[in-house]
Amino acid sequence: MQKGMTIVYPVHSGLYINLTNRCPCACTFCIRQKNDSVYEQNPLWLEHEPSFEEVKAAILSEDLEKYSEFVFCGFGEPTEALDVLLQTAEFLKSKTKKPVRINTNGLGNLVNKKDITPLLKGLIDSVSISLNSSDPKIYEKNCRPKFGQESHGAMLEFAKNAAKFVPNVTMTTVSTTITHEDEKKCRALCQKLGVKYRIRDFI
Ligand code: SF4
């Protein structure tokens, strides 16, 4: 495994922020199992988890005007590093009007043992949650969350609560990985929760 200190990395027109390698899941499809990076970037395995000062320095080394959005997304679940995430989002809001997004597995409330969604208000513009399946059993089999059976329900609750504080909340599944029947159920579930549903392309 190749490690480095890739705290920020460009993806398309966004600047992605890699805060942590910690994650409560062990998804069978996780890119980390076979790769040390994505999009042929430097390794996203971190030598150590960056402090807020390190994240700030990494962001300031970039021309922020070049990017259309800032995204907390890396080789781990961003809400595992909640304090640094919130400080960084606040810093970004002081520097730019560009939108800030979190890509998450939606288990941040279980990770942090509290409802973290009110903390996102005014700091985060979008949350993208990997729903994976409408079926808790399929979800558990594929994502292998350390919190077990309560995980799927907690993720749905996180999405519903996040929609109260964050303007854009989207739940996603990956095309070709679940049945059309399951996709229909996912869409209905998202409608009920008051969030958007998107089927992402398989990469
Ligand atoms: S939630 Fe994301 S980082 Fe964590 S194991 Fe699954 S795919 Fe990998």
mmCIF file of C-alpha atoms and ligand atoms in Angstrom:
data_model
loop_
_atom_site.group_PDB
_atom_site.id
_atom_site.type_symbol
_atom_site.label_atom_id
_atom_site.label_comp_id
_atom_site.label_asym_id
_atom_site.label_seq_id
_atom_site.Cartn_x
_atom_site.Cartn_y
_atom_site.Cartn_z
ATOM 1 C CA MET A 1 0.000 0.000 0.000
ATOM 2 C CA GLN A 2 1.363 3.362 -1.079
ATOM 3 C CA LYS A 3 0.834 6.229 1.368
ATOM 4 C CA GLY A 4 1.216 9.990 1.062
ATOM 5 C CA MET A 5 -0.253 13.269 2.251
ATOM 6 C CA THR A 6 -2.703 13.934 -0.571
ATOM 7 C CA ILE A 7 -5.099 16.157 1.336
ATOM 8 C CA VAL A 8 -6.588 17.904 -1.700
ATOM 9 C CA TYR A 9 -6.896 16.633 -5.268
ATOM 10 C CA PRO A 10 -8.727 17.853 -8.357
ATOM 11 C CA VAL A 11 -11.601 15.841 -9.839
ATOM 12 C CA HIS A 12 -13.253 17.296 -12.947
ATOM 13 C CA SER A 13 -13.864 20.942 -11.982
ATOM 14 C CA GLY A 14 -13.952 20.366 -8.228
ATOM 15 C CA LEU A 15 -11.338 20.306 -5.498
ATOM 16 C CA TYR A 16 -11.734 17.177 -3.401
ATOM 17 C CA ILE A 17 -10.635 17.062 0.230
ATOM 18 C CA ASN A 18 -9.322 13.819 1.716
ATOM 19 C CA LEU A 19 -9.662 14.068 5.512
ATOM 20 C CA THR A 20 -9.408 10.527 6.758
ATOM 21 C CA ASN A 21 -8.965 6.848 5.957
ATOM 22 C CA ARG A 22 -11.323 5.794 8.723
ATOM 23 C CA CYS A 23 -14.653 4.258 7.649
ATOM 24 C CA PRO A 24 -17.267 2.183 9.503
ATOM 25 C CA CYS A 25 -17.977 0.163 6.354
ATOM 26 C CA ALA A 26 -16.028 -2.430 4.421
ATOM 27 C CA CYS A 27 -17.919 -2.328 1.135
ATOM 28 C CA THR A 28 -17.286 -5.277 -1.136
ATOM 29 C CA PHE A 29 -16.971 -2.833 -4.088
ATOM 30 C CA CYS A 30 -14.751 -0.272 -2.320
ATOM 31 C CA ILE A 31 -12.106 1.103 -4.671
ATOM 32 C CA ARG A 32 -9.620 1.121 -1.766
ATOM 33 C CA GLN A 33 -9.383 -2.662 -1.903
ATOM 34 C CA LYS A 34 -7.522 -2.657 -5.195
ATOM 35 C CA ASN A 35 -6.198 0.861 -5.696
ATOM 36 C CA ASP A 36 -4.133 3.391 -3.786
ATOM 37 C CA SER A 37 -5.747 6.330 -5.574
ATOM 38 C CA VAL A 38 -8.540 7.380 -7.954
ATOM 39 C CA TYR A 39 -8.298 9.140 -11.301
ATOM 40 C CA GLU A 40 -4.544 8.351 -11.353
ATOM 41 C CA GLN A 41 -3.846 10.817 -8.554
ATOM 42 C CA ASN A 42 -1.266 10.586 -5.817
ATOM 43 C CA PRO A 43 -2.052 7.997 -3.142
ATOM 44 C CA LEU A 44 -5.097 8.729 -1.015
ATOM 45 C CA TRP A 45 -3.928 6.534 1.833
ATOM 46 C CA LEU A 46 -2.760 9.083 4.402
ATOM 47 C CA GLU A 47 0.491 8.900 6.385
ATOM 48 C CA HIS A 48 -1.498 10.521 9.169
ATOM 49 C CA GLU A 49 -4.895 12.143 9.486
ATOM 50 C CA PRO A 50 -4.417 15.855 8.728
ATOM 51 C CA SER A 51 -5.098 18.541 11.315
ATOM 52 C CA PHE A 52 -7.229 21.528 10.377
ATOM 53 C CA GLU A 53 -4.025 23.585 9.968
ATOM 54 C CA GLU A 54 -2.695 21.047 7.459
ATOM 55 C CA VAL A 55 -5.977 21.018 5.538
ATOM 56 C CA LYS A 56 -6.076 24.809 5.505
ATOM 57 C CA ALA A 57 -2.493 24.986 4.190
ATOM 58 C CA ALA A 58 -3.296 22.439 1.464
ATOM 59 C CA ILE A 59 -6.351 24.448 0.366
ATOM 60 C CA LEU A 60 -4.422 27.715 0.400
ATOM 61 C CA SER A 61 -1.770 26.187 -1.846
ATOM 62 C CA GLU A 62 -4.459 25.980 -4.555
ATOM 63 C CA ASP A 63 -5.980 28.673 -6.754
ATOM 64 C CA LEU A 64 -9.530 28.464 -5.435
ATOM 65 C CA GLU A 65 -10.890 30.409 -8.407
ATOM 66 C CA LYS A 66 -10.024 27.423 -10.623
ATOM 67 C CA TYR A 67 -12.639 25.204 -8.976
ATOM 68 C CA SER A 68 -16.423 25.187 -9.242
ATOM 69 C CA GLU A 69 -17.020 23.294 -5.979
ATOM 70 C CA PHE A 70 -15.301 21.818 -2.939
ATOM 71 C CA VAL A 71 -16.054 18.238 -1.983
ATOM 72 C CA PHE A 72 -15.236 16.279 1.159
ATOM 73 C CA CYS A 73 -14.486 12.920 -0.400
ATOM 74 C CA GLY A 74 -11.471 10.677 -0.203
ATOM 75 C CA PHE A 75 -10.293 7.275 0.969
ATOM 76 C CA GLY A 76 -12.558 7.182 4.016
ATOM 77 C CA GLU A 77 -15.793 8.505 5.485
ATOM 78 C CA PRO A 78 -15.474 12.319 5.926
ATOM 79 C CA THR A 79 -17.754 12.481 8.987
ATOM 80 C CA GLU A 80 -15.223 10.315 10.857
ATOM 81 C CA ALA A 81 -13.184 13.550 11.014
ATOM 82 C CA LEU A 82 -16.180 15.736 11.856
ATOM 83 C CA ASP A 83 -14.373 18.513 13.773
ATOM 84 C CA VAL A 84 -11.833 19.091 10.998
ATOM 85 C CA LEU A 85 -14.599 18.849 8.393
ATOM 86 C CA LEU A 86 -16.682 21.561 10.086
ATOM 87 C CA GLN A 87 -13.671 23.844 10.632
ATOM 88 C CA THR A 88 -12.661 23.383 6.997
ATOM 89 C CA ALA A 89 -16.180 24.088 5.724
ATOM 90 C CA GLU A 90 -16.275 27.265 7.807
ATOM 91 C CA PHE A 91 -12.898 28.273 6.409
ATOM 92 C CA LEU A 92 -14.062 27.624 2.835
ATOM 93 C CA LYS A 93 -17.173 29.711 3.430
ATOM 94 C CA SER A 94 -14.958 32.601 4.567
ATOM 95 C CA LYS A 95 -12.866 32.337 1.392
ATOM 96 C CA THR A 96 -15.288 31.559 -1.414
ATOM 97 C CA LYS A 97 -18.945 31.536 -2.399
ATOM 98 C CA LYS A 98 -18.524 28.263 -4.322
ATOM 99 C CA PRO A 99 -20.631 25.334 -3.063
ATOM 100 C CA VAL A 100 -19.343 22.815 -0.535
ATOM 101 C CA ARG A 101 -20.447 19.171 -0.675
ATOM 102 C CA ILE A 102 -19.965 16.065 1.447
ATOM 103 C CA ASN A 103 -19.934 12.629 -0.147
ATOM 104 C CA THR A 104 -20.850 10.263 2.649
ATOM 105 C CA ASN A 105 -22.084 6.799 3.510
ATOM 106 C CA GLY A 106 -24.709 8.467 5.728
ATOM 107 C CA LEU A 107 -23.555 6.824 8.945
ATOM 108 C CA GLY A 108 -22.196 10.039 10.490
ATOM 109 C CA ASN A 109 -24.785 10.023 13.288
ATOM 110 C CA LEU A 110 -23.773 6.534 14.375
ATOM 111 C CA VAL A 111 -20.067 7.368 14.029
ATOM 112 C CA ASN A 112 -20.396 10.507 16.164
ATOM 113 C CA LYS A 113 -23.054 9.087 18.506
ATOM 114 C CA LYS A 114 -25.340 12.113 17.954
ATOM 115 C CA ASP A 115 -27.407 13.787 15.245
ATOM 116 C CA ILE A 116 -24.766 15.819 13.420
ATOM 117 C CA THR A 117 -27.104 17.211 10.752
ATOM 118 C CA PRO A 118 -27.860 20.555 12.531
ATOM 119 C CA LEU A 119 -24.092 21.240 12.518
ATOM 120 C CA LEU A 120 -24.106 21.279 8.716
ATOM 121 C CA LYS A 121 -26.431 24.289 8.509
ATOM 122 C CA GLY A 122 -24.878 27.232 6.648
ATOM 123 C CA LEU A 123 -21.620 25.339 6.061
ATOM 124 C CA ILE A 124 -22.600 22.583 3.646
ATOM 125 C CA ASP A 125 -24.604 23.146 0.451
ATOM 126 C CA SER A 126 -24.980 19.545 -0.701
ATOM 127 C CA VAL A 127 -24.816 16.092 0.783
ATOM 128 C CA SER A 128 -24.552 13.040 -1.432
ATOM 129 C CA ILE A 129 -25.325 9.800 0.384
ATOM 130 C CA SER A 130 -24.548 6.319 -0.972
ATOM 131 C CA LEU A 131 -27.861 4.515 -0.525
ATOM 132 C CA ASN A 132 -26.680 1.372 -2.317
ATOM 133 C CA SER A 133 -30.006 -0.460 -1.939
ATOM 134 C CA SER A 134 -33.528 -0.011 -0.577
ATOM 135 C CA ASP A 135 -33.192 -3.434 1.030
ATOM 136 C CA PRO A 136 -31.417 -3.396 4.421
ATOM 137 C CA LYS A 137 -30.258 -7.002 3.942
ATOM 138 C CA ILE A 138 -28.652 -6.319 0.553
ATOM 139 C CA TYR A 139 -27.146 -3.112 1.933
ATOM 140 C CA GLU A 140 -25.656 -4.935 4.904
ATOM 141 C CA LYS A 141 -24.282 -7.726 2.746
ATOM 142 C CA ASN A 142 -22.579 -5.315 0.341
ATOM 143 C CA CYS A 143 -21.461 -2.540 2.708
ATOM 144 C CA ARG A 144 -20.677 -4.609 5.829
ATOM 145 C CA PRO A 145 -21.146 -1.686 8.255
ATOM 146 C CA LYS A 146 -19.628 -2.228 11.688
ATOM 147 C CA PHE A 147 -22.887 -0.994 13.273
ATOM 148 C CA GLY A 148 -24.764 -3.964 11.805
ATOM 149 C CA GLN A 149 -28.529 -4.019 11.376
ATOM 150 C CA GLU A 150 -29.240 -0.506 12.624
ATOM 151 C CA SER A 151 -27.099 1.012 9.846
ATOM 152 C CA HIS A 152 -29.572 1.163 6.953
ATOM 153 C CA GLY A 153 -32.297 2.798 9.061
ATOM 154 C CA ALA A 154 -29.777 5.228 10.564
ATOM 155 C CA MET A 155 -28.626 6.228 7.078
ATOM 156 C CA LEU A 156 -32.235 6.973 6.023
ATOM 157 C CA GLU A 157 -32.770 8.986 9.204
ATOM 158 C CA PHE A 158 -29.560 10.922 8.511
ATOM 159 C CA ALA A 159 -30.825 11.785 5.007
ATOM 160 C CA LYS A 160 -34.221 12.923 6.292
ATOM 161 C CA ASN A 161 -32.651 15.099 8.984
ATOM 162 C CA ALA A 162 -29.958 16.493 6.672
ATOM 163 C CA ALA A 163 -32.698 17.754 4.327
ATOM 164 C CA LYS A 164 -33.810 20.136 7.095
ATOM 165 C CA PHE A 165 -30.420 21.863 7.209
ATOM 166 C CA VAL A 166 -28.764 21.350 3.826
ATOM 167 C CA PRO A 167 -30.284 22.748 0.588
ATOM 168 C CA ASN A 168 -29.428 19.739 -1.615
ATOM 169 C CA VAL A 169 -29.542 16.197 -0.301
ATOM 170 C CA THR A 170 -29.218 13.371 -2.809
ATOM 171 C CA MET A 171 -29.129 9.626 -2.281
ATOM 172 C CA THR A 172 -27.385 7.584 -4.920
ATOM 173 C CA THR A 173 -27.112 4.071 -6.249
ATOM 174 C CA VAL A 174 -24.743 2.870 -8.937
ATOM 175 C CA SER A 175 -26.223 1.776 -12.264
ATOM 176 C CA THR A 176 -26.062 -1.959 -13.044
ATOM 177 C CA THR A 177 -25.311 -2.868 -9.404
ATOM 178 C CA ILE A 178 -28.953 -3.320 -8.343
ATOM 179 C CA THR A 179 -32.149 -4.426 -10.071
ATOM 180 C CA HIS A 180 -34.564 -1.973 -11.726
ATOM 181 C CA GLU A 181 -37.090 -3.063 -9.123
ATOM 182 C CA ASP A 182 -34.722 -1.994 -6.358
ATOM 183 C CA GLU A 183 -34.055 1.310 -8.172
ATOM 184 C CA LYS A 184 -37.823 1.959 -8.232
ATOM 185 C CA LYS A 185 -37.999 1.287 -4.503
ATOM 186 C CA CYS A 186 -35.000 3.588 -3.905
ATOM 187 C CA ARG A 187 -36.749 6.371 -5.817
ATOM 188 C CA ALA A 188 -39.926 5.943 -3.771
ATOM 189 C CA LEU A 189 -37.904 5.862 -0.543
ATOM 190 C CA CYS A 190 -36.146 9.104 -1.434
ATOM 191 C CA GLN A 191 -39.451 10.769 -2.294
ATOM 192 C CA LYS A 192 -40.763 9.783 1.115
ATOM 193 C CA LEU A 193 -37.652 11.171 2.815
ATOM 194 C CA GLY A 194 -37.839 14.449 0.859
ATOM 195 C CA VAL A 195 -34.456 14.011 -0.852
ATOM 196 C CA LYS A 196 -33.362 13.596 -4.463
ATOM 197 C CA TYR A 197 -32.459 10.251 -6.009
ATOM 198 C CA ARG A 198 -29.694 9.783 -8.559
ATOM 199 C CA ILE A 199 -28.373 6.703 -10.312
ATOM 200 C CA ARG A 200 -24.630 7.184 -10.765
ATOM 201 C CA ASP A 201 -22.687 5.704 -13.656
ATOM 202 C CA PHE A 202 -20.631 2.646 -12.885
ATOM 203 C CA ILE A 203 -16.928 3.654 -13.109
HETATM 204 S S1 SF4 B 1 -18.254 3.646 2.599
HETATM 205 FE FE1 SF4 B 1 -16.934 4.350 0.921
HETATM 206 S S2 SF4 B 1 -14.856 4.386 1.788
HETATM 207 FE FE2 SF4 B 1 -16.119 3.206 3.183
HETATM 208 S S3 SF4 B 1 -15.776 1.081 2.559
HETATM 209 FE FE3 SF4 B 1 -17.624 1.827 1.499
HETATM 210 S S4 SF4 B 1 -16.944 2.588 -0.489
HETATM 211 FE FE4 SF4 B 1 -15.121 2.379 0.842
#
